[in-house]
Short mmCIF file of C-alpha atoms in Angstrom, two decimals:
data_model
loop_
_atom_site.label_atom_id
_atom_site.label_comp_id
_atom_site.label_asym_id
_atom_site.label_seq_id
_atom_site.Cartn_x
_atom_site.Cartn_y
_atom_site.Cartn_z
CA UNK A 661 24.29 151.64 80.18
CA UNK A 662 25.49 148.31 81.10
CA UNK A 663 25.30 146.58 84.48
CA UNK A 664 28.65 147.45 85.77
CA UNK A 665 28.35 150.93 85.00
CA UNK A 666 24.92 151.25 85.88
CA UNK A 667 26.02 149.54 89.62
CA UNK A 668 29.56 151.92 89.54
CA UNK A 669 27.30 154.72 89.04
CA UNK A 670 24.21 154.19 91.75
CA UNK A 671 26.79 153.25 93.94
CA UNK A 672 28.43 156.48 93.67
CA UNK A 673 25.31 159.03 93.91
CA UNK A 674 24.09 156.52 96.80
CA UNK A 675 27.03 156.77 98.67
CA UNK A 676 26.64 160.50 98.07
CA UNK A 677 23.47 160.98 99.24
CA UNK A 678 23.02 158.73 101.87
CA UNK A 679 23.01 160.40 105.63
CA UNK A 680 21.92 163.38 103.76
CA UNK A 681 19.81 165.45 106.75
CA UNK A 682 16.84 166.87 105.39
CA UNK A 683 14.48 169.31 107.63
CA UNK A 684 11.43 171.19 106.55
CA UNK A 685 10.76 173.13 110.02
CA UNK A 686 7.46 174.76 108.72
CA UNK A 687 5.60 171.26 107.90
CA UNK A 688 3.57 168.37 109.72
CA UNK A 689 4.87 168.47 113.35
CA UNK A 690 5.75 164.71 112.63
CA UNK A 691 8.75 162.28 112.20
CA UNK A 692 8.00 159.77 109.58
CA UNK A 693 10.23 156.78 109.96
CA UNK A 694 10.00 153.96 107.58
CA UNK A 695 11.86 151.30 109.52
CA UNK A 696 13.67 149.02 106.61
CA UNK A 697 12.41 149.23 102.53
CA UNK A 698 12.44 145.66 100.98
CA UNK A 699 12.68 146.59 97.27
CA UNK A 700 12.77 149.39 94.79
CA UNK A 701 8.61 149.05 94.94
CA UNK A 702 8.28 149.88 98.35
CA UNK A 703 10.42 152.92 97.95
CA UNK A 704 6.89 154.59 95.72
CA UNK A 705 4.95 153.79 98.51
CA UNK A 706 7.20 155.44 100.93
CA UNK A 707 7.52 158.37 98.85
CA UNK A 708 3.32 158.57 98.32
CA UNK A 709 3.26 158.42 101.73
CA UNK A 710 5.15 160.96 102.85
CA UNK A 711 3.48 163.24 100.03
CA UNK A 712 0.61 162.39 102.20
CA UNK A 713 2.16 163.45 105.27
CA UNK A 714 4.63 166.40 104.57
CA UNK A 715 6.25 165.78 107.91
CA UNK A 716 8.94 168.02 109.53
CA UNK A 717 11.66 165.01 108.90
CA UNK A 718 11.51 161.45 107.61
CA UNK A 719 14.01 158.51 108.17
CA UNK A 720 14.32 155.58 106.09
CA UNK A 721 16.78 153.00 106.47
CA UNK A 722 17.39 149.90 103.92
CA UNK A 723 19.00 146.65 104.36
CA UNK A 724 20.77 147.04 101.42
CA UNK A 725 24.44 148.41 100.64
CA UNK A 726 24.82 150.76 98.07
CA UNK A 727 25.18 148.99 95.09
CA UNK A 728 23.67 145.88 96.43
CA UNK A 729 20.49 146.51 94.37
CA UNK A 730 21.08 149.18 91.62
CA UNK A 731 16.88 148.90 91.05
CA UNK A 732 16.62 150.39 94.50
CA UNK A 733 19.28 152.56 94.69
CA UNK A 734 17.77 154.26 91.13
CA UNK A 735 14.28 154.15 93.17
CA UNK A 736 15.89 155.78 96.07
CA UNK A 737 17.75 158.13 93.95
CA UNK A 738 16.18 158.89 91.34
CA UNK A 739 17.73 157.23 87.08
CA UNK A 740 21.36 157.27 86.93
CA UNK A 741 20.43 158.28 83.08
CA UNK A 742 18.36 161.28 83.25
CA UNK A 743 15.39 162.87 85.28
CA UNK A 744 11.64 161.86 84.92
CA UNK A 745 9.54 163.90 82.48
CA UNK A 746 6.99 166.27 83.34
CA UNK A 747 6.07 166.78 87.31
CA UNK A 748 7.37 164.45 89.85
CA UNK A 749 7.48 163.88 94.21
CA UNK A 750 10.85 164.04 95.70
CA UNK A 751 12.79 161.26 94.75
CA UNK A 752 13.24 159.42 98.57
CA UNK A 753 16.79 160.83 99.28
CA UNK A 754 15.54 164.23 98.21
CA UNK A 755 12.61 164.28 100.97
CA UNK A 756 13.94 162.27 103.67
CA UNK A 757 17.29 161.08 105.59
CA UNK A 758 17.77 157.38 103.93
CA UNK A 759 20.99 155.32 105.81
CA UNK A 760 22.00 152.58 104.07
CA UNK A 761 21.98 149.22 106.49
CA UNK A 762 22.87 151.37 109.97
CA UNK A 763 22.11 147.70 111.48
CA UNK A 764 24.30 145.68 108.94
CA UNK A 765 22.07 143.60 107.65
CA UNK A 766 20.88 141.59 111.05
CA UNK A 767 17.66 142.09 112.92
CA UNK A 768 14.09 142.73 111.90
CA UNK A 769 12.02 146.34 111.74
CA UNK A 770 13.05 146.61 115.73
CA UNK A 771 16.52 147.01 114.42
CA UNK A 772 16.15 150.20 112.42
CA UNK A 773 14.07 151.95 115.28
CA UNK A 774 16.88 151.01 117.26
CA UNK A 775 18.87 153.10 115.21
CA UNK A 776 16.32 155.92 115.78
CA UNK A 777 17.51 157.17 119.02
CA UNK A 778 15.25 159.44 121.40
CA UNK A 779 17.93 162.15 121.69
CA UNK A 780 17.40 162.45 117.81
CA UNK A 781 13.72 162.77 118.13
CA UNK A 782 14.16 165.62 120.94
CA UNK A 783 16.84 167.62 119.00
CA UNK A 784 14.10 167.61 115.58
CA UNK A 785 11.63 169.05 118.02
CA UNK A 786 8.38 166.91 116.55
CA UNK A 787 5.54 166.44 118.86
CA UNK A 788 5.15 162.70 116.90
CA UNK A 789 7.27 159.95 115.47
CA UNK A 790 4.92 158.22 112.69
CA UNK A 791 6.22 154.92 112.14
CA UNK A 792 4.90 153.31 109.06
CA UNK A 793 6.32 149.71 107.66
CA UNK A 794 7.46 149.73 104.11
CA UNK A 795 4.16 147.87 103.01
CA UNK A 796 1.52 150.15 104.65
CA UNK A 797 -0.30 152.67 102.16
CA UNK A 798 -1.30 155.86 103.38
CA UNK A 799 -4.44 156.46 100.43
CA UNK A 800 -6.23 159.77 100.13
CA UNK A 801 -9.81 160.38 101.30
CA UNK A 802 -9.12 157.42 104.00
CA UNK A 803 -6.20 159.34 105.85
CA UNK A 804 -5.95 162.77 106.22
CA UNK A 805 -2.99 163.50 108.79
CA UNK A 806 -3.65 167.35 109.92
CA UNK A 807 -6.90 165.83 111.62
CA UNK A 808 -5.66 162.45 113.20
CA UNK A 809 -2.83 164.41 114.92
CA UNK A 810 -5.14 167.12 115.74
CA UNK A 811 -7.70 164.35 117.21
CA UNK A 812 -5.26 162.23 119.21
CA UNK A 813 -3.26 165.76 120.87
CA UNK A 814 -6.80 166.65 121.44
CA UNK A 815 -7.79 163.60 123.32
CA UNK A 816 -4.44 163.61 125.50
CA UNK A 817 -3.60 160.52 123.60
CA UNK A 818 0.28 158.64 123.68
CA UNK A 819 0.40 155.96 120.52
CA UNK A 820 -2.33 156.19 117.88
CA UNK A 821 -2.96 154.29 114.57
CA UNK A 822 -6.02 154.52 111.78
CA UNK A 823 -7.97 151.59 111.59
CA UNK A 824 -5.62 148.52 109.36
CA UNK A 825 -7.41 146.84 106.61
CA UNK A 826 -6.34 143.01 106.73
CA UNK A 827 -4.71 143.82 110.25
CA UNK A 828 -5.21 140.50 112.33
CA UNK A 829 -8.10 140.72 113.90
CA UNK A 830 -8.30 138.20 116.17
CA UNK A 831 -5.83 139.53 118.18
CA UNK A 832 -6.36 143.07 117.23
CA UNK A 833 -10.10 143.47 116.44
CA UNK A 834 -10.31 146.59 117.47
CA UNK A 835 -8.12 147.62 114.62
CA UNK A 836 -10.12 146.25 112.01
CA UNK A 837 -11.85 149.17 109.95
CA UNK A 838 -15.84 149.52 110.89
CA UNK A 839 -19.03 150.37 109.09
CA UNK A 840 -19.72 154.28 109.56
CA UNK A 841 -22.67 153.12 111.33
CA UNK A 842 -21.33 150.68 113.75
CA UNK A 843 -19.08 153.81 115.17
CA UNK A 844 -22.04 156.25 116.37
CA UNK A 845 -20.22 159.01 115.00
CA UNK A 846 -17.16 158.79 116.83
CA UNK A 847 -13.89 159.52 115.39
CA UNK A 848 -11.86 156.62 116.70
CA UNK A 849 -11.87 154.72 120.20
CA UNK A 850 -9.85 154.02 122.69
CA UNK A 851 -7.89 150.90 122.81
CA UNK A 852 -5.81 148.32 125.12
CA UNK A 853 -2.98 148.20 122.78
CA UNK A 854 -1.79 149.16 119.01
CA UNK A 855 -0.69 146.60 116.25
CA UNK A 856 2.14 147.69 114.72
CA UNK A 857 1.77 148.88 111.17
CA UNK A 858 1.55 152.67 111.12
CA UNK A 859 1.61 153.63 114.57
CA UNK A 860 2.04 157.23 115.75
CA UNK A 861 3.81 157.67 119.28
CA UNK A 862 4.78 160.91 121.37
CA UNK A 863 7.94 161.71 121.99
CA UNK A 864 8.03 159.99 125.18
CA UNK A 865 5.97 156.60 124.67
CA UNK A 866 8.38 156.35 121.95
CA UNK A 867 11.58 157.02 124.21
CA UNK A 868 9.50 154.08 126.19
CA UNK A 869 8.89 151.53 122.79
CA UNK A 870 12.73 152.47 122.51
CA UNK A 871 13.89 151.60 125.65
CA UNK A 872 11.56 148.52 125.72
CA UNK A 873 12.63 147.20 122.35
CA UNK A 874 15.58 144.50 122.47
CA UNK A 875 17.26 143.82 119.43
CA UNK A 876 19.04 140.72 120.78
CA UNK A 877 16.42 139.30 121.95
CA UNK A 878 13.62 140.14 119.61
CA UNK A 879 14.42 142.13 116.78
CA UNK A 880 11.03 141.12 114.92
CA UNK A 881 9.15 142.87 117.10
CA UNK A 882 6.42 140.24 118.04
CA UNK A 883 4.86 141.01 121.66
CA UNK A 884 5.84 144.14 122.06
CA UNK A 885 2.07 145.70 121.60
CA UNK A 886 1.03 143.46 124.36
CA UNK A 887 4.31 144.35 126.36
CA UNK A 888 4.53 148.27 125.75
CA UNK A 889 1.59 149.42 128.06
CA UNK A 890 2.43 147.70 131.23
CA UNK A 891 6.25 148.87 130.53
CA UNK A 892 5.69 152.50 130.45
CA UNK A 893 2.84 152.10 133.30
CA UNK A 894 5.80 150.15 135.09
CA UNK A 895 8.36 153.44 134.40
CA UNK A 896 5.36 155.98 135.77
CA UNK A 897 4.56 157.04 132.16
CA UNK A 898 0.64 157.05 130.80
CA UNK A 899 0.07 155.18 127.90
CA UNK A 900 -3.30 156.09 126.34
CA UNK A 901 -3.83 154.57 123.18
CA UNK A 902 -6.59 154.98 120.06
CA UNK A 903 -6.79 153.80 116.77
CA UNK A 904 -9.87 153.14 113.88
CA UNK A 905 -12.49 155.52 113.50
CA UNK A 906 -12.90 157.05 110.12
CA UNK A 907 -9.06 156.93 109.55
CA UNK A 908 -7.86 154.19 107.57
CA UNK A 909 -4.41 152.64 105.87
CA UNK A 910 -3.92 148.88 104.45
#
């Protein structure tokens, strides 16, 4: 196949499949969204993660066009010249919604949440909206996800997130991964505030990171852990965050 029919023909089953709704309503009670995939290699570790998670929906927007990057699109979509042998995961657009540049290009992760509205959230009926950057690996035997949601709805919690390997810990220590016996058997710990790498929110402290975020004015989103608990304390909303304990991504 050359390279013009190889780009005619990912742009075609792209076009096709993108905005392509896709519901499981007897999985994780979860919303994975995947705010912006880089290249065709962070498309495998968004579809390993959400093999990890099995959540009730998934949303991943890209900054690309279709067409723009036929590597991608063929990651997203799955060879333009045949299927995979023997047993595979859902391609991406098979397992999850995947809109092609909703913010045109500009802006930074905030952007895509942007495009994430609340109202969406409340008609998919998930308890959580799992947001997990495009370079964040969920691995197994560090994460398991029926527990951490059990353990943070347990513990009346609002925004949650497993312990970050090379998260920056000097202004985030307490998201650093610890020994097993530095944590006295505790599961996790509450914390002040949540870096922003795979962060799990309620629906309503993420209506409040939603309403918060500002796309003309910060679309990277630097700040807005320090900023998001006094904002929803400021709207009458609790915000009671954990994270570490024996769950872990990097």
């Amino acid at each position: 196949v050359d390279a013009a029919e190889r780009k005619a023909a990912a742009t075609r089953r792209c076009a096709a499949a993108a905005r392509r709704p896709v519901v499981d309503a007897g999985a994780l009670d979860v919303l994975l969204v995947v705010p912006g995939l880089l290249d065709a290699g962070r498309v495998q570790v968004a579809r390993r993660n959400w093999a990890m998670l099995r959540p009730r929906a998934c949303i991943v927007p890209t900054w690309q066009r279709c067409g723009d990057d036929p590597d991608l699109d063929e990651a997203i979509d799955g060879p333009i010249d045949g299927e995979e042998d023997g047993p595979r995961l859902p391609y991406l657009s098979e397992a999850c919604d995947v809109p092609r540049v909703p913010t045109k290009g500009t802006g930074g992760y905030v952007a895509q949440l942007k495009f994430v509205l609340p109202a969406h959230v409340q008609a998919l009926g998930v308890r959580w909206v799992f947001v997990v950057l495009d370079d964040v690996r969920l691995f197994a035997g560090e994460f398991d996800a029926v527990p951490f949601f059990r353990i943070a709805a347990r513990n009346n919690l609002d925004v949650v997130s497993p312990a970050i390997r090379r998260a920056h810990g000097r202004r985030f220590p307490e998201m650093r991964p610890r020994h097993a016996e530095l944590t006295n058997g505790a599961v996790g710990r509450r914390v002040a505030k949540v870096e922003l790498f795979a962060t799990a929110f309620t629906r309503d402290a993420y209506h409040c990171f939603h309403d918060l975020a500002d796309v003309e004015m910060n679309a990277e989103g630097y700040g807005y852990p320090d900023w998001l608990p006094g904002y929803c304390a400021l709207r009458g909303e609790g915000f009671a965050a954990g994270g570490g304990g024996g769950f872990r991504a990097a």
